[in-house]
Short mmCIF file of C-alpha atoms in Angstrom, two decimals:
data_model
loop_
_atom_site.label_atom_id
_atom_site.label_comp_id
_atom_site.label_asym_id
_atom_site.label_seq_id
_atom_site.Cartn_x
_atom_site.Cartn_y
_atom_site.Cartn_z
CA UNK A 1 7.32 -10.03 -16.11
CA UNK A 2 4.08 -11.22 -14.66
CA UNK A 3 0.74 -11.22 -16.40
CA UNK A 4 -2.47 -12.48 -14.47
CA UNK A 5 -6.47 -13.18 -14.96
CA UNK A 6 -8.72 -13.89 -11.86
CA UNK A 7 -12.52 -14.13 -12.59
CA UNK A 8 -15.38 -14.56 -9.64
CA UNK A 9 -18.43 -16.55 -10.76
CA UNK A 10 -21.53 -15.40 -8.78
CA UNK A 11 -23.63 -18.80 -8.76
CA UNK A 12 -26.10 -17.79 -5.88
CA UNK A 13 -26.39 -15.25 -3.52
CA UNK A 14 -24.31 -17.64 -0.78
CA UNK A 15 -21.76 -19.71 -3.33
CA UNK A 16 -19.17 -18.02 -5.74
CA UNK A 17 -16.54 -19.40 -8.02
CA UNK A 18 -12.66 -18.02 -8.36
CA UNK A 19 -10.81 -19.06 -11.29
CA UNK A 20 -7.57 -17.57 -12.53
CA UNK A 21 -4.18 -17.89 -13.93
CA UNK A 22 -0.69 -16.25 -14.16
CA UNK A 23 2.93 -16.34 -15.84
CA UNK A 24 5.63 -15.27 -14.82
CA UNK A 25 9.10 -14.77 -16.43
CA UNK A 26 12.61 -13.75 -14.64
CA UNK A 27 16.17 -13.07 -16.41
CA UNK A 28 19.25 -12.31 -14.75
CA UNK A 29 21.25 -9.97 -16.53
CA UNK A 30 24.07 -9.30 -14.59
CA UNK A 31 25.58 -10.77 -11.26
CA UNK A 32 29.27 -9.62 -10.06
CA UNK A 33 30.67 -9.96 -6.69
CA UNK A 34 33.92 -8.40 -5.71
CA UNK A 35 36.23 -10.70 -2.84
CA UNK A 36 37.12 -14.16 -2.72
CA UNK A 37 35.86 -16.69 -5.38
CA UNK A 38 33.26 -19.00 -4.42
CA UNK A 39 34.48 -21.35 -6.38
CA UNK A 40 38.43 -21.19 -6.56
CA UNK A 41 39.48 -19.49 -3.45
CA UNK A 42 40.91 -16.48 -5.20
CA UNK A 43 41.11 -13.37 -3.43
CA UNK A 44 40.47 -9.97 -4.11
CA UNK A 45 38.98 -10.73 -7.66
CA UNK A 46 35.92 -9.24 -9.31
CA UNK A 47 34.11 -12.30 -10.81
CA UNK A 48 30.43 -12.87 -12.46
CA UNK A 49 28.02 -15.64 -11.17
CA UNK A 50 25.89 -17.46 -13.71
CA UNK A 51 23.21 -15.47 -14.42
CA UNK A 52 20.05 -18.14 -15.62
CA UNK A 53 16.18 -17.09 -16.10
CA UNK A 54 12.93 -19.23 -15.12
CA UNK A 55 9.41 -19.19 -15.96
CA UNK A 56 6.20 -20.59 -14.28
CA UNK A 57 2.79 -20.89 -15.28
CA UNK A 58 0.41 -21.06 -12.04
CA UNK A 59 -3.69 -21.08 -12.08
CA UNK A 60 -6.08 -21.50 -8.78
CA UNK A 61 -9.66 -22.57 -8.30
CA UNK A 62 -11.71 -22.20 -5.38
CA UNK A 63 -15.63 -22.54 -3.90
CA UNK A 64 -16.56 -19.28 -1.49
CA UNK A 65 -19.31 -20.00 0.62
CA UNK A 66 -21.76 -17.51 2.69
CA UNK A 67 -24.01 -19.86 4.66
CA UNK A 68 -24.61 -16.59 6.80
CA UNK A 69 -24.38 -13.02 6.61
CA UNK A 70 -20.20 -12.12 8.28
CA UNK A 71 -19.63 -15.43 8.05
CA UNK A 72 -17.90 -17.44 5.08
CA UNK A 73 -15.95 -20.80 3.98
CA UNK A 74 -13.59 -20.83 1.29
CA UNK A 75 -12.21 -24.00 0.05
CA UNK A 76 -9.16 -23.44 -2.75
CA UNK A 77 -6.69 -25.65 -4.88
CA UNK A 78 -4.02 -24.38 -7.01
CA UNK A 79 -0.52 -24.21 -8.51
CA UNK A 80 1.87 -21.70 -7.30
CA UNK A 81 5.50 -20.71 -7.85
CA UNK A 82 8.23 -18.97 -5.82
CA UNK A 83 11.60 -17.51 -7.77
CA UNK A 84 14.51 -18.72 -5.82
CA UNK A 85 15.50 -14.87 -4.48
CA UNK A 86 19.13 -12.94 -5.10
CA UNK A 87 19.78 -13.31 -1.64
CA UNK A 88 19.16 -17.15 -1.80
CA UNK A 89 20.91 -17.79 -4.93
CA UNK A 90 24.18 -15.68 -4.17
CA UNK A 91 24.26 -14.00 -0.69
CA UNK A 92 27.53 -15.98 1.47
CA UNK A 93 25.60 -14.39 4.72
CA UNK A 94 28.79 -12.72 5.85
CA UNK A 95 30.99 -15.68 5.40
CA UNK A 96 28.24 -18.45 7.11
CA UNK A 97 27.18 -19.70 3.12
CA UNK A 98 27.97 -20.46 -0.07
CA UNK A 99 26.73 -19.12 -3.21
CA UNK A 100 23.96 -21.12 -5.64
CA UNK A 101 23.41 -19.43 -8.64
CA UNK A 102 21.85 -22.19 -9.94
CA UNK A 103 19.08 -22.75 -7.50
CA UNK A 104 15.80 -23.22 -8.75
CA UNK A 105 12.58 -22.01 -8.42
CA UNK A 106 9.81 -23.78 -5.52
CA UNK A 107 6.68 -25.28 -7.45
CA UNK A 108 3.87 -26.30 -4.83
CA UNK A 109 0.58 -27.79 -5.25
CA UNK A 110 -1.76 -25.90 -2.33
CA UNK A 111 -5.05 -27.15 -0.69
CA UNK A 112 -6.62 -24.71 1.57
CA UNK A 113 -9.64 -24.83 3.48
CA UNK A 114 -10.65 -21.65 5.92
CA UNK A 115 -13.61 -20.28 8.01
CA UNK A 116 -13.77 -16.80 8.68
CA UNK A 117 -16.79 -15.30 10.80
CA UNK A 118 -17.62 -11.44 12.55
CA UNK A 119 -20.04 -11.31 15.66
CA UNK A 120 -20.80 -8.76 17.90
CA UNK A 121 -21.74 -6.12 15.41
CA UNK A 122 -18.48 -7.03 13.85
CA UNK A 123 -16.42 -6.21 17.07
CA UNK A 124 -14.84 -9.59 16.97
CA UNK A 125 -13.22 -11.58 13.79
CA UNK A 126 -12.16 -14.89 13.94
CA UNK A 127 -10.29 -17.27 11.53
CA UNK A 128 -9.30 -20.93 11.05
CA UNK A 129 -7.55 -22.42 8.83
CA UNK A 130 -5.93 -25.35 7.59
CA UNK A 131 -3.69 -26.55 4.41
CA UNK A 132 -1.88 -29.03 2.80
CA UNK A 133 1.38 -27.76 0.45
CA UNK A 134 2.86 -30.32 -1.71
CA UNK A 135 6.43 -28.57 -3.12
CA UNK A 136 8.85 -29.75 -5.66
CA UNK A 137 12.23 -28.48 -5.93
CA UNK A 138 11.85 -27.24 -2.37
CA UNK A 139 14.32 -24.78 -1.09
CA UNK A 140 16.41 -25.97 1.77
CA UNK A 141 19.90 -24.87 3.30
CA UNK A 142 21.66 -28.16 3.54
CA UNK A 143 25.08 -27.83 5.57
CA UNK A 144 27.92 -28.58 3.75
CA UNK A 145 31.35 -27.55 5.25
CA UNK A 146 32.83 -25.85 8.04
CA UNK A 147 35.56 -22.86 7.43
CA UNK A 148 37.44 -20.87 9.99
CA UNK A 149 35.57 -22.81 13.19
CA UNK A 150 31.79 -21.66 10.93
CA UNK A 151 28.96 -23.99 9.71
CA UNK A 152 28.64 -23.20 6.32
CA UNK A 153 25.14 -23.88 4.34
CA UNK A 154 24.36 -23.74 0.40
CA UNK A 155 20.69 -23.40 -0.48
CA UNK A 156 19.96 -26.75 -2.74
CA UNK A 157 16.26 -27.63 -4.28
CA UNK A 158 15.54 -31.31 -2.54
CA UNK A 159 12.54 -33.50 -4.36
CA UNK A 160 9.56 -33.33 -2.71
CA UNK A 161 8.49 -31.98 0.29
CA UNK A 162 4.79 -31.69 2.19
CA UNK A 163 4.27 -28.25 4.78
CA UNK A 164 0.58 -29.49 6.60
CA UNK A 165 -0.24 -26.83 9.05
CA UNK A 166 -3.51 -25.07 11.02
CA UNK A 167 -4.00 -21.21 11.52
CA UNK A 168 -5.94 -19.45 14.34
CA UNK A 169 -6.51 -15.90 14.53
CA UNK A 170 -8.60 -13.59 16.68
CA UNK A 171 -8.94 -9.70 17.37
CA UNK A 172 -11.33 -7.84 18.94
CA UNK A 173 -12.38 -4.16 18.48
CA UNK A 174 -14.64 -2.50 21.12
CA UNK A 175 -14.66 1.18 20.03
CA UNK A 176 -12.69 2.58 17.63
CA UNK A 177 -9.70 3.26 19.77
CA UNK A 178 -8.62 0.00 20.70
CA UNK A 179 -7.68 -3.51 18.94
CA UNK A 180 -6.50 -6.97 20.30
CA UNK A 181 -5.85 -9.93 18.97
CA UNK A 182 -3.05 -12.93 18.24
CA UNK A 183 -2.54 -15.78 15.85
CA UNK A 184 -1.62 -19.05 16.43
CA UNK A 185 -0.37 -21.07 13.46
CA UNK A 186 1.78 -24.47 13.51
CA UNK A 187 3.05 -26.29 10.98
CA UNK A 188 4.83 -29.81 10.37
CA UNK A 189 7.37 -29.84 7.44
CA UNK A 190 8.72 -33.54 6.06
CA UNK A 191 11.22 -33.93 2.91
CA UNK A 192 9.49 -36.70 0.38
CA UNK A 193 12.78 -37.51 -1.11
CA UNK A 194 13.24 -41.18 -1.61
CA UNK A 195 16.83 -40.81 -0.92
CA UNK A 196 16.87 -38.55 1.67
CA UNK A 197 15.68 -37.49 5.13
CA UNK A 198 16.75 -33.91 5.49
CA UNK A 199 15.75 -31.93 8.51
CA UNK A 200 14.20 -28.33 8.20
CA UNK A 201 15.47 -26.06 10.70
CA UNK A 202 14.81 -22.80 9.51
CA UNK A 203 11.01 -22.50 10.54
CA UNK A 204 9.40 -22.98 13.71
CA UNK A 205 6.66 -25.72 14.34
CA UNK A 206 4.82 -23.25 15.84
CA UNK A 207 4.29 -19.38 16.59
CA UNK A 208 2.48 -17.40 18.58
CA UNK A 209 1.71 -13.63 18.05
CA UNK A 210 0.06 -10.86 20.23
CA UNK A 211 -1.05 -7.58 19.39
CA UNK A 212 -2.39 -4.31 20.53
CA UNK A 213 -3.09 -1.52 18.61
CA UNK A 214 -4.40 2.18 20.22
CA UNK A 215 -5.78 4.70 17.39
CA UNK A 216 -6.50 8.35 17.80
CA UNK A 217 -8.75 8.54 14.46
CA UNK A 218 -8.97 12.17 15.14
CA UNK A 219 -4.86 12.93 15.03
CA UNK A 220 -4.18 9.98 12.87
CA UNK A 221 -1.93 8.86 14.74
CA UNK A 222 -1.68 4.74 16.29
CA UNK A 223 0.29 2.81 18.97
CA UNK A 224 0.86 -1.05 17.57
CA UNK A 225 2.31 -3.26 20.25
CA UNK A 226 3.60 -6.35 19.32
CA UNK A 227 5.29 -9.45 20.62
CA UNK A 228 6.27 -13.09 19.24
CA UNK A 229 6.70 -16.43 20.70
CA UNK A 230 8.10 -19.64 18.45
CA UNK A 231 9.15 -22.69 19.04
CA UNK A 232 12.65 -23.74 18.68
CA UNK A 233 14.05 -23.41 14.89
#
């Protein structure tokens, strides 16, 4: 269930205001798995997981500014949620995990501040960003055992952690038939935990993407070419 308000405040003709707010519900109703237990080793077995529900309440403010015309700055604060996923909460990845059922939900606190700007008759877009996200109960796969010669990892909610990162992005359109660009975006992840110093290794400190895309408007029909670079995870 998710219900949601957003409202934009037109102060002048270069400032606006975005307000809004959300809730959102999820229950579990039913969660089998048919194998070996997570829990007690027993094979063959068709067993239920907990099932559990969670609720949020998130909201957002921001400032839009228009000091020119295809050009803009948006600063934003807000509160935002993310449901711990199926997959998270009871996938064993082929044998590499084990289950959570009980994981809980992220909660992060999220400062953003971007610049966005067209030139050349709007040929060329550009974007910069950067932000600040404060979570609690963040989502990490600690390892915890090793079975049959595999690492095995369980998704556990640690503290506190803080994700500060920059974005860059660029494409460029000179006729209709043609678009390049790529994006640039790094970002530093460090657990708060007082007790703690867990190391995230399931996202890059940086990536790199590339793109081309050729259109034929007239047969609607488009080539995208695309390729990734990352640092190590």
């Amino acid at each position: 269930l998710y219900v949601g308000l957003e409202d934009v405040v037109t102060l002048t003709d270069w400032l606006n205001v975005v307000v809004g707010a959300s809730y959102n519900q999820r229950e579990n109703i039913l969660a089998q798995e048919y194998g070996t237990h997570y829990l007690i080793g027993a094979r063959n077995t068709l067993y239920d997981f907990p099932t559990g529900s969670d609720n949020a309440f998130d909201f957002k403010g921001g400032l839009v500014f228009k000091p020119l015309e295809n050009h803009q700055i948006t600063l934003s604060a807000s509160k935002r949620s993310r449901f711990a996923s199926q997959k998270e909460r009871y996938s064993e990845r082929l044998g590499a995990a084990i289950p959570n059922p009980d994981l809980k939900s992220e909660y992060a606190r999220v400062y953003d501040l971007t610049y966005t700007g067209r030139i050349l008759n709007n040929k060329l877009q550009y974007e910069v960003s950067g932000f600040i996200n404060e979570v609690k109960d963040a989502i990490y796969a600690k390892p915890v055992e090793i079975r049959a010669g595999v690492l095995r990892s369980q998704n556990i909610n640690i503290a506190n952690a803080t994700y500060r990162g920059v974005e860059a992005a660029l494409s460029y359109s000179p006729n209709q038939y043609l678009t390049v660009g790529g994006h640039y975006s790094f970002i530093e992840m460090k657990d708060q935990s007082d007790d703690n110093d867990e190391k995230f290794t399931d996202i890059p400190a940086f990536k790199l993407v590339g793109f081309a895309t050729f259109s034929i408007p007239q047969l609607k029909t488009a080539l995208h070419l695309n390729t990734e670079t990352s640092a190590k995870r």
